[in-house]
Amino acid sequence: MHSIAVRFTIVFALLQISILGLAHEFWLEPISFFKKKTCVRFRVGEHFDGKNWTGDFNKVGMLNLVNFQSQNSVDAQGALSKPGDSLKIKLPFQGTQALVYASTNSYIELDAEKFNAYLQEDGLAEIAAWRKAHGQDTAKGKEYYQRCAKLLLQNGKQTTPVNFPTALALDIVPHTNPYSISGTTPILFSVYFMQRPLAKAEIKTWHIHKEQLTTTTIQMTNGTFSLPVSPEGKWMVSLVKMVENRADSRADWQSYWGSLVWGYF
């Protein structure tokens, strides 16, 4: 079911450089996952080991803290006033809650070779096939993209439900709270796109424990996927969804980059 993704070769590194950083993962990472007051960094990069973003509140489309009963909006303009700022927050709920972030749209153009490589690398083979079938595989890739990041945080010992979709355009939802497990446990996940179940996608998983990175690639074909999770280190699940852009004539495509992060420190 799972296939190990080979991500540490020179060829792969050159590929990442060639697509101008668009394929960099984006995620939210706290100093601690288990404190009522914490600092959250907006991270971008490869191998689950990135750098702080260069954005500020102008890049925030949505920033909320939510639990299974309620949500609190975060003052992005007050908290992220300068490019590259981290977010200092006090968790408003007892138990498990999610910090959810959606960026505003960004625009990028890539030449055909780089765009085609990016489509293949990030599991967007259907888009690549459509471009080839319509004679567009030699054309530039013109794209809007939006980040959709979710971070699970814990306040206190009680674990509360996390099996609900949020307002994110691309949302990864665990059926079991990963903070409720005591040993390695298969966790089932669903993916929602525009608040509807997404049946098919390429899922990438990332786990760092004792400075060792393990990655897998999962082909989701029935709307859910399972991942064995151990309560150690930090974890990320990510995917990309791309659709035809119909908002204007500037871009041909609109993509959404989803990530879910949790950890045990």
Short mmCIF file of C-alpha atoms in Angstrom, two decimals:
data_model
loop_
_atom_site.label_atom_id
_atom_site.label_comp_id
_atom_site.label_asym_id
_atom_site.label_seq_id
_atom_site.Cartn_x
_atom_site.Cartn_y
_atom_site.Cartn_z
CA MET A 1 0.00 0.00 0.00
CA HIS A 2 2.79 2.38 0.86
CA SER A 3 5.84 3.00 -1.30
CA ILE A 4 9.00 4.60 0.03
CA ALA A 5 9.70 7.90 -1.68
CA VAL A 6 13.33 8.31 -2.70
CA ARG A 7 14.14 11.90 -1.83
CA PHE A 8 17.83 12.10 -1.09
CA THR A 9 19.51 11.87 -4.49
CA ILE A 10 21.36 14.54 -6.43
CA VAL A 11 18.81 14.23 -9.23
CA PHE A 12 16.01 14.99 -6.82
CA ALA A 13 17.84 17.99 -5.37
CA LEU A 14 18.41 19.42 -8.82
CA LEU A 15 14.77 18.90 -9.65
CA GLN A 16 13.70 20.88 -6.61
CA ILE A 17 15.99 23.74 -7.61
CA SER A 18 14.74 23.60 -11.19
CA ILE A 19 11.13 24.25 -10.25
CA LEU A 20 12.06 27.48 -8.50
CA GLY A 21 10.93 26.52 -5.05
CA LEU A 22 7.26 26.10 -5.89
CA ALA A 23 7.32 22.47 -4.74
CA HIS A 24 8.65 23.45 -1.32
CA GLU A 25 6.42 22.20 1.43
CA PHE A 26 4.77 24.79 3.66
CA TRP A 27 3.74 24.01 7.22
CA LEU A 28 3.13 25.43 10.69
CA GLU A 29 5.55 24.34 13.42
CA PRO A 30 5.43 25.32 17.11
CA ILE A 31 8.24 25.52 19.62
CA SER A 32 6.15 23.04 21.64
CA PHE A 33 2.96 21.15 20.75
CA PHE A 34 1.93 20.87 24.42
CA LYS A 35 1.99 24.34 25.97
CA LYS A 36 -0.87 26.75 26.56
CA LYS A 37 1.36 29.57 25.34
CA THR A 38 3.57 28.82 22.36
CA CYS A 39 5.29 30.32 19.35
CA VAL A 40 4.37 29.03 15.90
CA ARG A 41 6.70 29.40 12.94
CA PHE A 42 5.51 29.50 9.34
CA ARG A 43 7.95 27.18 7.59
CA VAL A 44 8.82 26.57 3.95
CA GLY A 45 11.41 24.18 2.56
CA GLU A 46 12.26 20.57 1.86
CA HIS A 47 12.78 17.44 3.99
CA PHE A 48 10.57 18.83 6.80
CA ASP A 49 13.47 21.14 7.70
CA GLY A 50 12.67 24.56 6.29
CA LYS A 51 13.20 28.22 7.00
CA ASN A 52 10.80 30.88 8.20
CA TRP A 53 8.55 32.26 5.51
CA THR A 54 8.99 35.79 4.15
CA GLY A 55 5.30 36.66 4.38
CA ASP A 56 3.34 38.89 6.74
CA PHE A 57 -0.34 39.59 7.45
CA ASN A 58 -0.89 40.53 3.78
CA LYS A 59 -0.41 36.83 2.91
CA VAL A 60 -3.08 35.71 5.39
CA GLY A 61 -6.44 34.79 3.93
CA MET A 62 -7.57 32.95 7.07
CA LEU A 63 -5.98 32.32 10.46
CA ASN A 64 -8.14 30.64 13.12
CA LEU A 65 -7.85 28.47 16.20
CA VAL A 66 -10.63 25.88 16.16
CA ASN A 67 -11.83 22.93 18.18
CA PHE A 68 -14.79 20.60 17.76
CA GLN A 69 -17.16 23.16 19.25
CA SER A 70 -15.94 26.65 18.38
CA GLN A 71 -13.33 28.82 16.69
CA ASN A 72 -11.37 31.97 17.52
CA SER A 73 -9.97 34.28 14.87
CA VAL A 74 -6.31 35.28 15.29
CA ASP A 75 -5.35 38.92 14.81
CA ALA A 76 -2.95 38.41 11.91
CA GLN A 77 -2.24 42.10 11.37
CA GLY A 78 -1.31 42.56 15.00
CA ALA A 79 0.69 39.32 15.26
CA LEU A 80 2.41 39.14 11.86
CA SER A 81 3.26 42.77 11.23
CA LYS A 82 6.69 42.16 9.69
CA PRO A 83 7.82 39.76 6.94
CA GLY A 84 9.03 36.47 8.41
CA ASP A 85 7.31 36.93 11.78
CA SER A 86 6.36 33.95 13.90
CA LEU A 87 3.06 33.82 15.77
CA LYS A 88 2.87 33.97 19.56
CA ILE A 89 -0.44 32.57 20.74
CA LYS A 90 -2.29 31.52 23.88
CA LEU A 91 -4.49 28.49 23.25
CA PRO A 92 -8.12 29.43 23.94
CA PHE A 93 -9.53 25.92 24.41
CA GLN A 94 -8.89 23.00 26.72
CA GLY A 95 -7.82 19.81 25.01
CA THR A 96 -6.86 19.45 21.36
CA GLN A 97 -7.28 22.30 18.91
CA ALA A 98 -6.13 23.21 15.42
CA LEU A 99 -4.46 26.33 14.13
CA VAL A 100 -5.61 26.67 10.52
CA TYR A 101 -4.00 28.99 7.99
CA ALA A 102 -4.97 29.77 4.40
CA SER A 103 -2.82 32.12 2.36
CA THR A 104 -3.96 34.60 -0.21
CA ASN A 105 -3.30 33.58 -3.81
CA SER A 106 0.17 33.91 -5.31
CA TYR A 107 0.98 33.77 -9.03
CA ILE A 108 3.85 32.00 -10.77
CA GLU A 109 4.92 31.19 -14.33
CA LEU A 110 7.23 28.28 -15.16
CA ASP A 111 8.59 27.22 -18.50
CA ALA A 112 7.12 23.99 -19.89
CA GLU A 113 9.94 21.68 -18.82
CA LYS A 114 9.95 22.92 -15.23
CA PHE A 115 6.16 22.93 -14.98
CA ASN A 116 5.91 19.37 -16.34
CA ALA A 117 8.56 18.20 -13.85
CA TYR A 118 6.66 19.84 -11.00
CA LEU A 119 3.41 18.12 -12.04
CA GLN A 120 5.09 14.72 -12.01
CA GLU A 121 6.91 15.32 -8.72
CA ASP A 122 3.79 16.35 -6.82
CA GLY A 123 1.40 13.67 -8.02
CA LEU A 124 -0.48 15.78 -10.56
CA ALA A 125 -0.26 13.26 -13.40
CA GLU A 126 -3.84 13.94 -14.50
CA ILE A 127 -2.99 17.59 -15.18
CA ALA A 128 0.15 16.54 -17.06
CA ALA A 129 -1.89 14.09 -19.15
CA TRP A 130 -4.49 16.75 -19.94
CA ARG A 131 -1.80 19.19 -21.07
CA LYS A 132 -0.27 16.56 -23.34
CA ALA A 133 -3.63 15.49 -24.78
CA HIS A 134 -4.49 19.11 -25.58
CA GLY A 135 -1.10 20.01 -27.03
CA GLN A 136 -0.18 22.26 -24.12
CA ASP A 137 2.74 20.28 -22.70
CA THR A 138 5.15 22.65 -24.47
CA ALA A 139 3.41 25.76 -23.11
CA LYS A 140 4.34 27.71 -19.99
CA GLY A 141 2.64 26.81 -16.76
CA LYS A 142 0.67 29.78 -15.47
CA GLU A 143 -0.68 29.20 -12.02
CA TYR A 144 -2.21 30.67 -8.90
CA TYR A 145 -1.41 28.78 -5.72
CA GLN A 146 -2.74 28.90 -2.17
CA ARG A 147 -1.35 27.39 1.03
CA CYS A 148 -3.70 25.47 3.34
CA ALA A 149 -1.93 24.51 6.57
CA LYS A 150 -3.25 22.91 9.75
CA LEU A 151 -1.41 22.38 13.05
CA LEU A 152 -2.70 20.24 15.94
CA LEU A 153 -1.92 21.62 19.40
CA GLN A 154 -2.69 20.27 22.86
CA ASN A 155 -3.64 22.22 26.00
CA GLY A 156 -3.86 19.98 29.05
CA LYS A 157 -4.16 16.21 29.26
CA GLN A 158 -7.66 15.74 27.87
CA THR A 159 -7.75 14.88 24.17
CA THR A 160 -10.79 16.15 22.29
CA PRO A 161 -12.10 15.19 18.82
CA VAL A 162 -10.23 16.31 15.70
CA ASN A 163 -12.29 14.37 13.14
CA PHE A 164 -14.07 17.39 11.66
CA PRO A 165 -13.31 19.38 8.49
CA THR A 166 -12.49 23.08 8.76
CA ALA A 167 -12.98 26.00 6.37
CA LEU A 168 -9.67 25.24 4.60
CA ALA A 169 -10.04 24.71 0.85
CA LEU A 170 -7.82 21.61 1.14
CA ASP A 171 -8.14 19.92 4.52
CA ILE A 172 -6.56 16.74 5.92
CA VAL A 173 -8.69 15.26 8.71
CA PRO A 174 -7.55 12.44 11.06
CA HIS A 175 -10.32 10.14 12.26
CA THR A 176 -8.37 9.41 15.47
CA ASN A 177 -6.71 12.09 17.57
CA PRO A 178 -2.96 11.36 17.25
CA TYR A 179 -2.47 12.71 20.80
CA SER A 180 -4.69 9.93 22.18
CA ILE A 181 -2.47 7.02 21.09
CA SER A 182 0.01 5.26 23.39
CA GLY A 183 1.86 3.09 20.86
CA THR A 184 2.19 2.71 17.12
CA THR A 185 -1.36 2.95 15.78
CA PRO A 186 -2.81 2.95 12.24
CA ILE A 187 -4.71 6.24 11.87
CA LEU A 188 -7.29 6.73 9.14
CA PHE A 189 -7.40 10.12 7.41
CA SER A 190 -9.90 11.78 5.08
CA VAL A 191 -9.16 14.66 2.70
CA TYR A 192 -11.68 17.38 1.92
CA PHE A 193 -11.54 19.76 -1.03
CA MET A 194 -13.90 22.72 -0.84
CA GLN A 195 -15.57 21.00 2.14
CA ARG A 196 -16.36 17.88 0.08
CA PRO A 197 -14.58 14.51 0.30
CA LEU A 198 -11.71 14.18 -2.18
CA ALA A 199 -11.59 10.65 -3.59
CA LYS A 200 -8.17 10.53 -5.26
CA ALA A 201 -4.82 12.14 -4.48
CA GLU A 202 -1.12 11.46 -3.94
CA ILE A 203 -0.34 11.80 -0.25
CA LYS A 204 3.14 12.43 1.14
CA THR A 205 4.01 11.73 4.76
CA TRP A 206 6.98 12.96 6.77
CA HIS A 207 8.25 11.83 10.17
CA ILE A 208 11.32 13.11 12.03
CA HIS A 209 12.45 11.32 15.17
CA LYS A 210 15.93 11.62 16.69
CA GLU A 211 17.00 13.67 13.64
CA GLN A 212 16.09 10.83 11.26
CA LEU A 213 13.60 11.57 8.48
CA THR A 214 11.26 8.91 7.09
CA THR A 215 8.99 9.71 4.13
CA THR A 216 6.34 7.73 2.31
CA THR A 217 4.06 8.28 -0.66
CA ILE A 218 0.51 6.91 -0.56
CA GLN A 219 -1.88 6.77 -3.52
CA MET A 220 -5.29 7.56 -2.07
CA THR A 221 -7.98 6.05 -4.28
CA ASN A 222 -11.08 5.69 -2.09
CA GLY A 223 -11.24 8.99 -0.24
CA THR A 224 -9.30 7.83 2.81
CA PHE A 225 -5.80 6.63 3.61
CA SER A 226 -4.17 4.95 6.60
CA LEU A 227 -0.85 5.78 8.21
CA PRO A 228 0.83 3.94 11.11
CA VAL A 229 1.69 6.66 13.64
CA SER A 230 4.05 6.35 16.60
CA PRO A 231 3.82 8.92 19.45
CA GLU A 232 7.31 10.33 18.99
CA GLY A 233 9.00 13.14 17.09
CA LYS A 234 7.03 15.28 14.65
CA TRP A 235 4.79 14.34 11.72
CA MET A 236 3.48 15.97 8.56
CA VAL A 237 1.01 14.83 5.91
CA SER A 238 0.79 16.86 2.70
CA LEU A 239 -0.71 16.91 -0.78
CA VAL A 240 -1.40 19.21 -3.75
CA LYS A 241 -4.71 19.64 -5.56
CA MET A 242 -4.85 21.49 -8.89
CA VAL A 243 -7.90 22.58 -10.89
CA GLU A 244 -8.56 24.71 -13.94
CA ASN A 245 -8.57 28.42 -13.15
CA ARG A 246 -11.79 30.08 -14.28
CA ALA A 247 -11.49 33.30 -12.29
CA ASP A 248 -9.59 35.23 -14.97
CA SER A 249 -7.37 34.80 -18.04
CA ARG A 250 -4.03 35.39 -16.32
CA ALA A 251 -3.51 31.85 -14.99
CA ASP A 252 -4.51 28.51 -16.49
CA TRP A 253 -4.43 26.65 -13.18
CA GLN A 254 -5.26 27.07 -9.51
CA SER A 255 -3.47 24.86 -7.00
CA TYR A 256 -3.95 24.28 -3.30
CA TRP A 257 -1.12 23.00 -1.08
CA GLY A 258 -2.38 21.21 2.02
CA SER A 259 -0.43 20.17 5.12
CA LEU A 260 -1.26 18.75 8.53
CA VAL A 261 1.36 18.75 11.31
CA TRP A 262 1.42 17.30 14.83
CA GLY A 263 4.17 16.30 17.22
CA TYR A 264 5.11 14.93 20.63
CA PHE A 265 7.31 17.53 22.31
#
